[in-house]
Amino acid sequence: MRIELVPSSLPFSELQFLVSFIVNDVIAIDGGSIGFLSDLRRQQKLKHVFITHEHLDHIASLPIFLENVYEPGMDCVEVLAAASILDFLHTDIFNGRVWPDFFKLAQPNNPFMKACILEPLRPVQLAGLTITPVPVSHGTETLGLIVDDGAAVVAFPSDTGPTELFWRHLATFDNLKAVFLEVSFPAACSDLAAATGHLCTTTFASEIKKLTTEVRWIVVHRKARYADQIASELRALSHPGVEFVCPGMVYDF
Ligand SMILES: [Zn+2]
Ligand SMILES: [Zn+2]
């Protein structure tokens, strides 16, 4: 399984402003930055876009992406999300004001975009992968995703504060290789992290203890202004499995 966090800062840096992962070239997890990839062929290869929740850093480039790649026919792009998120996208983004109503324009007999409802704990099978949505604790309805290609399992809890069901469900998978886990705030902002449904370095340290398997903990979603502080606090933990994501690097599992 090949995974890349799409870079979102220009000129290129380690700072992460937006969230989009690409899995095996054809699946995207979140639409934060896929629409800004300068190689349009890479955008055109993406056929299935999972949206974990509606926060702007996760959907910022989705309208641009769909504009770039829409192609009438049964092979068109599919957007997969919880029903409430699809409803939000239709009502508040693709509403004919912010952006054209792609939901209505796509006719069943000639679609150029499909919407697919994700149900918690009901796996979907796409492009040789089994992807299981599992709710996390982010204040707004958010589905983390567990991606399994039969040989390796990689987890994307998306944005979350301290949570339980996701870790319990993840523990039932064999072959878990890595978790791309968020740390948004340093320890000094623990109140803000709790109020906004995110992890700080302190809660990150307790979350990773909820899983007894040895895995790579790949830190994502550091708020740009705190990125250095978060890095030094996490290094002080000296947890052997913890590393920082490299945007634009392809991870092979
Ligand atoms: Zn969020
Ligand atoms: Zn976010």
mmCIF file of C-alpha atoms and ligand atoms in Angstrom:
data_model
loop_
_atom_site.group_PDB
_atom_site.id
_atom_site.type_symbol
_atom_site.label_atom_id
_atom_site.label_comp_id
_atom_site.label_asym_id
_atom_site.label_seq_id
_atom_site.Cartn_x
_atom_site.Cartn_y
_atom_site.Cartn_z
ATOM 1 C CA MET A 1 0.000 0.000 0.000
ATOM 2 C CA ARG A 2 1.405 3.379 -1.021
ATOM 3 C CA ILE A 3 0.389 6.462 0.953
ATOM 4 C CA GLU A 4 1.275 10.120 0.549
ATOM 5 C CA LEU A 5 0.214 13.178 2.498
ATOM 6 C CA VAL A 6 -0.277 15.787 -0.232
ATOM 7 C CA PRO A 7 1.864 18.872 0.518
ATOM 8 C CA SER A 8 -0.103 22.023 1.317
ATOM 9 C CA SER A 9 2.452 24.801 1.826
ATOM 10 C CA LEU A 10 4.186 26.851 -0.871
ATOM 11 C CA PRO A 11 7.056 26.974 -1.462
ATOM 12 C CA PHE A 12 7.277 23.379 -0.272
ATOM 13 C CA SER A 13 7.896 22.956 3.462
ATOM 14 C CA GLU A 14 7.065 20.522 6.232
ATOM 15 C CA LEU A 15 4.215 22.764 7.403
ATOM 16 C CA GLN A 16 0.780 21.245 6.973
ATOM 17 C CA PHE A 17 -2.218 23.529 6.466
ATOM 18 C CA LEU A 18 -4.602 21.105 4.761
ATOM 19 C CA VAL A 19 -5.396 17.388 4.848
ATOM 20 C CA SER A 20 -5.395 15.005 1.863
ATOM 21 C CA PHE A 21 -3.844 11.555 1.768
ATOM 22 C CA ILE A 22 -3.524 9.637 -1.492
ATOM 23 C CA VAL A 23 -3.655 5.833 -1.256
ATOM 24 C CA ASN A 24 -2.410 3.726 -4.199
ATOM 25 C CA ASP A 25 -2.939 6.665 -6.611
ATOM 26 C CA VAL A 26 -6.711 6.109 -6.872
ATOM 27 C CA ILE A 27 -8.147 6.856 -3.434
ATOM 28 C CA ALA A 28 -8.036 10.145 -1.552
ATOM 29 C CA ILE A 29 -8.718 10.577 2.128
ATOM 30 C CA ASP A 30 -10.017 14.140 2.547
ATOM 31 C CA GLY A 31 -10.109 16.898 -0.016
ATOM 32 C CA GLY A 32 -7.924 19.554 1.617
ATOM 33 C CA SER A 33 -5.217 19.769 -1.051
ATOM 34 C CA ILE A 34 -5.836 17.234 -3.877
ATOM 35 C CA GLY A 35 -7.322 19.946 -6.100
ATOM 36 C CA PHE A 36 -4.069 21.916 -5.890
ATOM 37 C CA LEU A 37 -1.817 19.160 -7.289
ATOM 38 C CA SER A 38 -0.143 20.722 -10.311
ATOM 39 C CA ASP A 39 0.046 17.361 -12.102
ATOM 40 C CA LEU A 40 -3.532 17.090 -13.373
ATOM 41 C CA ARG A 41 -3.005 13.446 -14.342
ATOM 42 C CA ARG A 42 -2.552 12.655 -10.652
ATOM 43 C CA GLN A 43 -5.874 14.348 -9.915
ATOM 44 C CA GLN A 44 -7.559 12.476 -12.762
ATOM 45 C CA LYS A 45 -6.400 9.126 -11.383
ATOM 46 C CA LEU A 46 -8.274 9.718 -8.118
ATOM 47 C CA LYS A 47 -11.637 7.979 -8.403
ATOM 48 C CA HIS A 48 -12.782 7.716 -4.786
ATOM 49 C CA VAL A 49 -12.601 10.618 -2.324
ATOM 50 C CA PHE A 50 -13.432 9.932 1.313
ATOM 51 C CA ILE A 51 -14.391 12.972 3.387
ATOM 52 C CA THR A 52 -13.914 12.300 7.115
ATOM 53 C CA HIS A 53 -15.696 15.508 8.215
ATOM 54 C CA GLU A 54 -16.597 18.911 6.921
ATOM 55 C CA HIS A 55 -13.935 21.142 8.481
ATOM 56 C CA LEU A 56 -12.400 23.433 5.908
ATOM 57 C CA ASP A 57 -8.865 22.035 6.062
ATOM 58 C CA HIS A 58 -10.388 18.687 4.929
ATOM 59 C CA ILE A 59 -12.572 19.975 2.078
ATOM 60 C CA ALA A 60 -10.821 23.184 0.934
ATOM 61 C CA SER A 61 -9.861 21.969 -2.532
ATOM 62 C CA LEU A 62 -12.727 19.500 -3.093
ATOM 63 C CA PRO A 63 -14.751 21.880 -5.322
ATOM 64 C CA ILE A 64 -11.624 22.751 -7.350
ATOM 65 C CA PHE A 65 -10.713 19.061 -7.614
ATOM 66 C CA LEU A 66 -14.175 18.084 -8.894
ATOM 67 C CA GLU A 67 -14.072 20.941 -11.391
ATOM 68 C CA ASN A 68 -10.683 19.679 -12.603
ATOM 69 C CA VAL A 69 -11.567 16.023 -13.027
ATOM 70 C CA TYR A 70 -15.286 15.620 -13.668
ATOM 71 C CA GLU A 71 -15.914 13.275 -16.522
ATOM 72 C CA PRO A 72 -19.391 12.080 -17.482
ATOM 73 C CA GLY A 73 -19.824 8.313 -17.406
ATOM 74 C CA MET A 74 -20.020 5.415 -14.995
ATOM 75 C CA ASP A 75 -16.288 5.743 -14.268
ATOM 76 C CA CYS A 76 -16.802 9.178 -12.690
ATOM 77 C CA VAL A 77 -15.466 10.325 -9.336
ATOM 78 C CA GLU A 78 -17.164 9.096 -6.201
ATOM 79 C CA VAL A 79 -17.355 11.139 -2.978
ATOM 80 C CA LEU A 80 -17.838 8.973 0.116
ATOM 81 C CA ALA A 81 -18.881 10.430 3.463
ATOM 82 C CA ALA A 82 -21.400 10.141 6.289
ATOM 83 C CA ALA A 83 -24.913 11.194 5.235
ATOM 84 C CA SER A 84 -24.724 14.388 7.320
ATOM 85 C CA ILE A 85 -21.461 15.407 5.619
ATOM 86 C CA LEU A 86 -22.837 14.784 2.116
ATOM 87 C CA ASP A 87 -25.871 16.828 3.089
ATOM 88 C CA PHE A 88 -23.636 19.652 4.316
ATOM 89 C CA LEU A 89 -21.566 19.583 1.104
ATOM 90 C CA HIS A 90 -24.721 19.801 -0.996
ATOM 91 C CA THR A 91 -26.434 22.494 1.068
ATOM 92 C CA ASP A 92 -23.506 24.727 1.968
ATOM 93 C CA ILE A 93 -20.870 24.282 -0.761
ATOM 94 C CA PHE A 94 -22.381 22.785 -3.940
ATOM 95 C CA ASN A 95 -25.487 24.954 -3.630
ATOM 96 C CA GLY A 96 -25.362 26.940 -6.846
ATOM 97 C CA ARG A 97 -23.914 29.960 -5.008
ATOM 98 C CA VAL A 98 -20.565 28.946 -3.499
ATOM 99 C CA TRP A 99 -20.083 26.408 -6.305
ATOM 100 C CA PRO A 100 -22.303 24.785 -8.955
ATOM 101 C CA ASP A 101 -24.703 22.128 -7.701
ATOM 102 C CA PHE A 102 -22.761 19.097 -8.913
ATOM 103 C CA PHE A 103 -25.084 16.867 -6.885
ATOM 104 C CA LYS A 104 -28.124 17.922 -8.927
ATOM 105 C CA LEU A 105 -26.317 18.298 -12.237
ATOM 106 C CA ALA A 106 -25.123 14.676 -12.066
ATOM 107 C CA GLN A 107 -28.020 12.686 -13.581
ATOM 108 C CA PRO A 108 -28.345 8.970 -12.719
ATOM 109 C CA ASN A 109 -28.158 7.997 -16.418
ATOM 110 C CA ASN A 110 -25.203 10.288 -17.090
ATOM 111 C CA PRO A 111 -23.361 10.945 -13.846
ATOM 112 C CA PHE A 112 -20.109 12.848 -13.594
ATOM 113 C CA MET A 113 -19.959 12.570 -9.839
ATOM 114 C CA LYS A 114 -21.437 10.021 -7.442
ATOM 115 C CA ALA A 115 -22.157 10.443 -3.737
ATOM 116 C CA CYS A 116 -21.901 7.379 -1.520
ATOM 117 C CA ILE A 117 -23.065 7.288 2.093
ATOM 118 C CA LEU A 118 -20.611 5.814 4.612
ATOM 119 C CA GLU A 119 -22.087 3.966 7.584
ATOM 120 C CA PRO A 120 -20.024 3.600 10.777
ATOM 121 C CA LEU A 121 -18.364 0.169 11.048
ATOM 122 C CA ARG A 122 -19.630 -0.929 7.624
ATOM 123 C CA PRO A 123 -16.550 -1.642 5.471
ATOM 124 C CA VAL A 124 -16.468 -0.631 1.803
ATOM 125 C CA GLN A 125 -14.372 -2.461 -0.790
ATOM 126 C CA LEU A 126 -12.687 -0.407 -3.471
ATOM 127 C CA ALA A 127 -9.687 -0.870 -5.713
ATOM 128 C CA GLY A 128 -8.444 -3.929 -3.824
ATOM 129 C CA LEU A 129 -8.762 -2.258 -0.417
ATOM 130 C CA THR A 130 -11.192 -2.758 2.447
ATOM 131 C CA ILE A 131 -11.884 0.551 4.163
ATOM 132 C CA THR A 132 -13.738 0.644 7.461
ATOM 133 C CA PRO A 133 -15.165 3.924 8.774
ATOM 134 C CA VAL A 134 -15.090 4.212 12.572
ATOM 135 C CA PRO A 135 -16.419 7.216 14.537
ATOM 136 C CA VAL A 136 -13.910 9.303 16.505
ATOM 137 C CA SER A 137 -14.361 12.135 19.025
ATOM 138 C CA HIS A 138 -13.984 15.495 17.305
ATOM 139 C CA GLY A 139 -17.074 17.409 18.433
ATOM 140 C CA THR A 140 -18.610 17.196 14.967
ATOM 141 C CA GLU A 141 -19.485 13.873 13.304
ATOM 142 C CA THR A 142 -16.158 12.484 12.093
ATOM 143 C CA LEU A 143 -15.299 9.071 10.678
ATOM 144 C CA GLY A 144 -11.766 7.779 11.042
ATOM 145 C CA LEU A 145 -10.768 5.197 8.430
ATOM 146 C CA ILE A 146 -8.979 1.843 8.662
ATOM 147 C CA VAL A 147 -7.471 0.767 5.338
ATOM 148 C CA ASP A 148 -6.615 -2.902 4.740
ATOM 149 C CA ASP A 149 -5.056 -4.301 1.539
ATOM 150 C CA GLY A 150 -4.877 -7.875 2.828
ATOM 151 C CA ALA A 151 -1.178 -7.637 3.686
ATOM 152 C CA ALA A 152 -0.994 -4.351 5.601
ATOM 153 C CA VAL A 153 -3.403 -2.254 7.640
ATOM 154 C CA VAL A 154 -2.968 1.497 8.052
ATOM 155 C CA ALA A 155 -5.192 3.710 10.209
ATOM 156 C CA PHE A 156 -6.312 7.314 9.687
ATOM 157 C CA PRO A 157 -8.196 8.483 12.794
ATOM 158 C CA SER A 158 -8.601 11.938 11.170
ATOM 159 C CA ASP A 159 -9.119 14.810 13.615
ATOM 160 C CA THR A 160 -9.907 13.546 17.079
ATOM 161 C CA GLY A 161 -9.567 14.203 20.763
ATOM 162 C CA PRO A 162 -9.185 11.307 23.193
ATOM 163 C CA THR A 163 -11.357 8.499 21.820
ATOM 164 C CA GLU A 164 -12.200 4.832 22.502
ATOM 165 C CA LEU A 165 -14.158 2.954 19.836
ATOM 166 C CA PHE A 166 -11.570 3.608 17.122
ATOM 167 C CA TRP A 167 -8.735 2.037 19.168
ATOM 168 C CA ARG A 168 -10.892 -0.890 20.288
ATOM 169 C CA HIS A 169 -11.873 -1.650 16.694
ATOM 170 C CA LEU A 170 -8.341 -1.149 15.388
ATOM 171 C CA ALA A 171 -7.026 -3.680 17.912
ATOM 172 C CA THR A 172 -9.045 -6.395 16.130
ATOM 173 C CA PHE A 173 -6.965 -6.033 12.938
ATOM 174 C CA ASP A 174 -3.861 -8.113 12.247
ATOM 175 C CA ASN A 175 -0.996 -6.624 10.256
ATOM 176 C CA LEU A 176 -1.440 -3.083 11.553
ATOM 177 C CA LYS A 177 1.615 -1.184 10.334
ATOM 178 C CA ALA A 178 1.015 2.498 10.985
ATOM 179 C CA VAL A 179 -1.330 5.115 12.388
ATOM 180 C CA PHE A 180 -1.336 8.648 10.979
ATOM 181 C CA LEU A 181 -2.358 10.386 14.209
ATOM 182 C CA GLU A 182 -2.985 14.075 14.716
ATOM 183 C CA VAL A 183 -1.328 16.300 17.308
ATOM 184 C CA SER A 184 -2.721 19.802 16.881
ATOM 185 C CA PHE A 185 -1.481 21.573 19.997
ATOM 186 C CA PRO A 186 1.396 21.662 22.486
ATOM 187 C CA ALA A 187 0.772 20.707 26.129
ATOM 188 C CA ALA A 188 0.235 24.339 27.165
ATOM 189 C CA CYS A 189 -2.890 24.457 24.964
ATOM 190 C CA SER A 190 -4.508 21.341 26.479
ATOM 191 C CA ASP A 191 -7.719 23.248 27.317
ATOM 192 C CA LEU A 192 -8.041 24.489 23.757
ATOM 193 C CA ALA A 193 -7.343 20.994 22.434
ATOM 194 C CA ALA A 194 -10.076 19.550 24.672
ATOM 195 C CA ALA A 195 -12.546 22.277 23.704
ATOM 196 C CA THR A 196 -11.967 21.762 19.968
ATOM 197 C CA GLY A 197 -11.768 17.957 19.920
ATOM 198 C CA HIS A 198 -8.077 17.657 19.121
ATOM 199 C CA LEU A 199 -5.021 16.071 20.716
ATOM 200 C CA CYS A 200 -2.215 17.947 22.404
ATOM 201 C CA THR A 201 1.128 16.314 23.112
ATOM 202 C CA THR A 202 -0.058 15.167 26.559
ATOM 203 C CA THR A 203 -3.231 13.467 25.322
ATOM 204 C CA PHE A 204 -1.321 12.046 22.325
ATOM 205 C CA ALA A 205 0.994 10.298 24.793
ATOM 206 C CA SER A 206 -1.976 8.674 26.540
ATOM 207 C CA GLU A 207 -3.807 7.800 23.308
ATOM 208 C CA ILE A 208 -0.915 5.779 21.903
ATOM 209 C CA LYS A 209 -0.951 3.637 25.050
ATOM 210 C CA LYS A 210 -4.482 2.477 24.172
ATOM 211 C CA LEU A 211 -3.017 0.256 21.461
ATOM 212 C CA THR A 212 -0.721 -2.531 22.598
ATOM 213 C CA THR A 213 0.519 -3.413 19.076
ATOM 214 C CA GLU A 214 3.893 -1.994 18.045
ATOM 215 C CA VAL A 215 3.239 0.323 15.117
ATOM 216 C CA ARG A 216 4.627 3.416 13.450
ATOM 217 C CA TRP A 217 2.921 6.488 14.915
ATOM 218 C CA ILE A 218 3.194 9.062 12.153
ATOM 219 C CA VAL A 219 2.339 12.510 13.519
ATOM 220 C CA VAL A 220 0.172 14.719 11.297
ATOM 221 C CA HIS A 221 -1.946 17.874 11.633
ATOM 222 C CA ARG A 222 0.450 19.967 13.701
ATOM 223 C CA LYS A 223 -0.964 23.511 13.755
ATOM 224 C CA ALA A 224 1.628 25.491 11.849
ATOM 225 C CA ARG A 225 2.297 28.029 14.593
ATOM 226 C CA TYR A 226 2.997 25.253 17.109
ATOM 227 C CA ALA A 227 4.790 22.800 14.807
ATOM 228 C CA ASP A 228 8.256 23.244 16.357
ATOM 229 C CA GLN A 229 6.991 23.226 19.926
ATOM 230 C CA ILE A 230 4.970 20.059 19.325
ATOM 231 C CA ALA A 231 8.009 18.416 17.742
ATOM 232 C CA SER A 232 10.271 19.148 20.688
ATOM 233 C CA GLU A 233 7.663 17.986 23.220
ATOM 234 C CA LEU A 234 7.128 14.728 21.328
ATOM 235 C CA ARG A 235 10.875 14.136 20.993
ATOM 236 C CA ALA A 236 11.114 14.489 24.776
ATOM 237 C CA LEU A 237 8.720 11.524 25.089
ATOM 238 C CA SER A 238 11.413 9.336 23.457
ATOM 239 C CA HIS A 239 8.755 6.904 22.247
ATOM 240 C CA PRO A 240 10.549 4.704 19.703
ATOM 241 C CA GLY A 241 7.558 4.423 17.332
ATOM 242 C CA VAL A 242 6.845 8.148 16.965
ATOM 243 C CA GLU A 243 7.889 10.009 13.803
ATOM 244 C CA PHE A 244 6.793 13.147 11.939
ATOM 245 C CA VAL A 245 5.061 12.959 8.595
ATOM 246 C CA CYS A 246 6.945 14.131 5.515
ATOM 247 C CA PRO A 247 4.451 15.752 3.138
ATOM 248 C CA GLY A 248 5.025 14.584 -0.429
ATOM 249 C CA MET A 249 6.894 11.450 0.617
ATOM 250 C CA VAL A 250 5.462 8.086 -0.454
ATOM 251 C CA TYR A 251 5.126 5.621 2.421
ATOM 252 C CA ASP A 252 5.172 1.991 1.387
ATOM 253 C CA PHE A 253 3.559 -0.590 3.662
HETATM 254 ZN ZN ZN B 1 -11.536 18.975 12.096
HETATM 255 ZN ZN ZN B 2 -8.289 19.212 10.499
#
